[in-house]
Tab-separated table of N, CA and C in Angstrom:
chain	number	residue	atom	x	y	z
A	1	UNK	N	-4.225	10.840	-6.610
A	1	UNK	CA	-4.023	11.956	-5.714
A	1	UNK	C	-2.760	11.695	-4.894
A	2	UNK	N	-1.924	12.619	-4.749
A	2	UNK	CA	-0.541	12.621	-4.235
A	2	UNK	C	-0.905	12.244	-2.736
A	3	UNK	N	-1.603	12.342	-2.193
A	3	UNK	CA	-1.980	12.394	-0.352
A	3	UNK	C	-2.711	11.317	-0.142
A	4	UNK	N	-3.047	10.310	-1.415
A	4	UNK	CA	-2.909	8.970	-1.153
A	4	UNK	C	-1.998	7.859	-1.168
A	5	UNK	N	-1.044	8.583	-2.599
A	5	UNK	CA	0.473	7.756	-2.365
A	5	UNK	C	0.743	8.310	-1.349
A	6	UNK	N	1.285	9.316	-0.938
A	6	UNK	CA	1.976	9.486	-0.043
A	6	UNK	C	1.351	8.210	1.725
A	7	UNK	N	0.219	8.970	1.883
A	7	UNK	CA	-0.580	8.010	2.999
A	7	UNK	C	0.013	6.446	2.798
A	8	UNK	N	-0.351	5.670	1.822
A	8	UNK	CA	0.092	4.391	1.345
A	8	UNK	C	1.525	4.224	1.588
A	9	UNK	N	2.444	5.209	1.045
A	9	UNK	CA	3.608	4.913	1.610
A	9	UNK	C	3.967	4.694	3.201
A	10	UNK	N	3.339	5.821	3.006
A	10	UNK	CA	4.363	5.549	4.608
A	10	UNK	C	3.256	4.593	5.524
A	11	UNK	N	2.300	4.288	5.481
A	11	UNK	CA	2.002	2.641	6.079
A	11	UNK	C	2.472	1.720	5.888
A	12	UNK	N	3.142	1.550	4.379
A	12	UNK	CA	3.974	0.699	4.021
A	12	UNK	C	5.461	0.021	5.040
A	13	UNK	N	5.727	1.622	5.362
A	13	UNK	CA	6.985	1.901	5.871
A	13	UNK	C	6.592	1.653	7.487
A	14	UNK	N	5.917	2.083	7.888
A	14	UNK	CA	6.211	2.643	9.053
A	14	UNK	C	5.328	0.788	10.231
A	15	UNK	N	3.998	0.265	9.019
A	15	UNK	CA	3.644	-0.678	9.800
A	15	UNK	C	3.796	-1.814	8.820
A	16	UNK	N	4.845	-1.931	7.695
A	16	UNK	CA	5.165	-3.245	7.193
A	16	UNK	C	3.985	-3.843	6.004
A	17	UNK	N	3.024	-2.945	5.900
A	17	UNK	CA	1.677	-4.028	4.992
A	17	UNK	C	2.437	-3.637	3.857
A	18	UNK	N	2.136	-4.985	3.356
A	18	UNK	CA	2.401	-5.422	2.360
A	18	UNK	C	1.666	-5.151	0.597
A	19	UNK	N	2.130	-4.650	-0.444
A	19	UNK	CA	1.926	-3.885	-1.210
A	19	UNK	C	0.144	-4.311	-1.998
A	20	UNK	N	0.231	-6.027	-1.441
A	20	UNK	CA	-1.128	-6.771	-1.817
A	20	UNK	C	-2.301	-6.306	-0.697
A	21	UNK	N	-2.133	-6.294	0.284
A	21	UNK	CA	-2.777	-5.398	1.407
A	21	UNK	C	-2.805	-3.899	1.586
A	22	UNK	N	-2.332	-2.885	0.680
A	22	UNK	CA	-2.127	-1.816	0.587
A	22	UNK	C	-3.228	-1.613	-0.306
A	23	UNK	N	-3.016	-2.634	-1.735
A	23	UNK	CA	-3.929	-2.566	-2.602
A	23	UNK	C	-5.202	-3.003	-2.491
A	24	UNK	N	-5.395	-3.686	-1.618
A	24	UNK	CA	-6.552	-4.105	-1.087
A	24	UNK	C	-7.680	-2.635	-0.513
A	25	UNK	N	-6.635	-2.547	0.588
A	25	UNK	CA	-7.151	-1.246	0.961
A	25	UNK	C	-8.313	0.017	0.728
A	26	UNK	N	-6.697	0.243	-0.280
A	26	UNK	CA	-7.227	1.537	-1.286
A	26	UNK	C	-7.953	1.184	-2.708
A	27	UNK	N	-8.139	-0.184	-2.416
A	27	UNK	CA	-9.464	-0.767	-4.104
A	27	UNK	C	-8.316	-0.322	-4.819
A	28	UNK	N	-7.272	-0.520	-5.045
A	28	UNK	CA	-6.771	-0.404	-6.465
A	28	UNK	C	-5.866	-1.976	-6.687
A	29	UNK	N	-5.384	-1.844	-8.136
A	29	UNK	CA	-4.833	-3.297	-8.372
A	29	UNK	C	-3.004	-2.878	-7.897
A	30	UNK	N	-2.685	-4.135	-7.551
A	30	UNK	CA	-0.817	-4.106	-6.826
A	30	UNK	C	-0.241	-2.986	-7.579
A	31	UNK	N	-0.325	-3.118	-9.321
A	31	UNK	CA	0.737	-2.347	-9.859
A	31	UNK	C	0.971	-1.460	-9.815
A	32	UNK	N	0.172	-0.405	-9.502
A	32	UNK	CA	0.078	1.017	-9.720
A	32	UNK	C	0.334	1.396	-7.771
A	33	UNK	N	0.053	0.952	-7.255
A	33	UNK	CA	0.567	1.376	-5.789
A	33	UNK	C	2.185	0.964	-5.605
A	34	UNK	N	2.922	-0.344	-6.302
A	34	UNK	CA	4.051	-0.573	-5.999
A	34	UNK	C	4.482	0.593	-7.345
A	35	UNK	N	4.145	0.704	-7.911
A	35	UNK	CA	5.263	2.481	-8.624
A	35	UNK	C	4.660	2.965	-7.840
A	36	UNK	N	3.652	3.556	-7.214
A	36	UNK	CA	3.642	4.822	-6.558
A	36	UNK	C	4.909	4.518	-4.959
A	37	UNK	N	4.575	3.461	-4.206
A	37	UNK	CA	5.178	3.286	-3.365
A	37	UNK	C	7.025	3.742	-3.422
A	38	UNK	N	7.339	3.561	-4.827
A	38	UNK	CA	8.369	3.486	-5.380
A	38	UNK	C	8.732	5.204	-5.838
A	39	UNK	N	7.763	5.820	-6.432
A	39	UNK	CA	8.057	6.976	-6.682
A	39	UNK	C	8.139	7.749	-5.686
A	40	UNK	N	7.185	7.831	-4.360
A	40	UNK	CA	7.558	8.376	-3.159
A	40	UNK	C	8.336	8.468	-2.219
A	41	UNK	N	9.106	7.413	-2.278
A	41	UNK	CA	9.726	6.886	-1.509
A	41	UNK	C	11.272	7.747	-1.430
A	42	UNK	N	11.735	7.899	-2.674
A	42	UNK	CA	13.177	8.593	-2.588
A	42	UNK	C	12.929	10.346	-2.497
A	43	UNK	N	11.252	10.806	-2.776
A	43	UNK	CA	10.791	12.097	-2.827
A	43	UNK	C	11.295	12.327	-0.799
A	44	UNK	N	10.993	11.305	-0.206
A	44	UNK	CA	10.787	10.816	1.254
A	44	UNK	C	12.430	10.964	1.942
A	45	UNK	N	13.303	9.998	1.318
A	45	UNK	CA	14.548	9.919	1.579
A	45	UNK	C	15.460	11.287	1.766
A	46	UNK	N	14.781	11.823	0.298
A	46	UNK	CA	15.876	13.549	-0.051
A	46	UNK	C	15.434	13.898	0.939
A	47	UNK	N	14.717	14.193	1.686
A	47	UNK	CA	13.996	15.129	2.875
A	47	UNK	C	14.311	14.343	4.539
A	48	UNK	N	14.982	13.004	4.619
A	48	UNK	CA	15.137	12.670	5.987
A	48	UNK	C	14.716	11.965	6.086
A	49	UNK	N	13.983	11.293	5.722
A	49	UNK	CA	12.663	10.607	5.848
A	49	UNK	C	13.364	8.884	6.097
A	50	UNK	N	13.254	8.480	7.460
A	50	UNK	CA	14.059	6.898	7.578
A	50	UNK	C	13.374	5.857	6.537
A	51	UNK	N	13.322	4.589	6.196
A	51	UNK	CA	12.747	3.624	5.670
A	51	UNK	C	12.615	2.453	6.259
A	52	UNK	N	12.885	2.546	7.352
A	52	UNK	CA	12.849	1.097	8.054
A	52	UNK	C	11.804	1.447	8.643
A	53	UNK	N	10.816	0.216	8.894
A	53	UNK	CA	9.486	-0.444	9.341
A	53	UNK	C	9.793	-0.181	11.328
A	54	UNK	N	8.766	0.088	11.991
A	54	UNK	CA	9.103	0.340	13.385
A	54	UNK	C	9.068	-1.343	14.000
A	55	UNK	N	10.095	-1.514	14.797
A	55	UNK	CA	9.971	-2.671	15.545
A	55	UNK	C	9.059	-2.610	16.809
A	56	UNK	N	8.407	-3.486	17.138
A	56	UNK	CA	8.073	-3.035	18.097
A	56	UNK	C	6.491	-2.235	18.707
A	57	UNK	N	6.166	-2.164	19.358
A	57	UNK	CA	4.870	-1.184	19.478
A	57	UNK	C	4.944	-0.163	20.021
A	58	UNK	N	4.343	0.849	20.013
A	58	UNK	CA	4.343	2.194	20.505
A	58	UNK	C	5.016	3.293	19.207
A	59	UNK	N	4.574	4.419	19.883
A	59	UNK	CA	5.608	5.397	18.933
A	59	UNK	C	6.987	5.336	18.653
């Protein structure tokens, strides 16, 4: 389901977990979340979308 890559991504992005902790998560195995992570990601970019991880706490 697209609104789980997507979700997965951008936790990825936004709080740094790591693609083995992503997969953990969502019960699935690494491979298939690092292509999805991967396929969303430039869908993300064309549209604005930053890629750097937030430093820091707060919004």
């Amino acid at each position: 389901m697209f609104i789980d890559r997507l979700l997965a991504t951008l936790v990825h992005l936004r709080h740094g977990v790591t693609h083995d902790g992503l997969a953990c998560w969502f019960g699935v195995d690494r491979s298939p979340l690092t292509r999805a992570i991967g396929e969303v990601r430039p869908l993300l970019a064309e549209r604005g979308a930053r890629s750097a991880p937030a430093s820091g706490c707060g919004p």
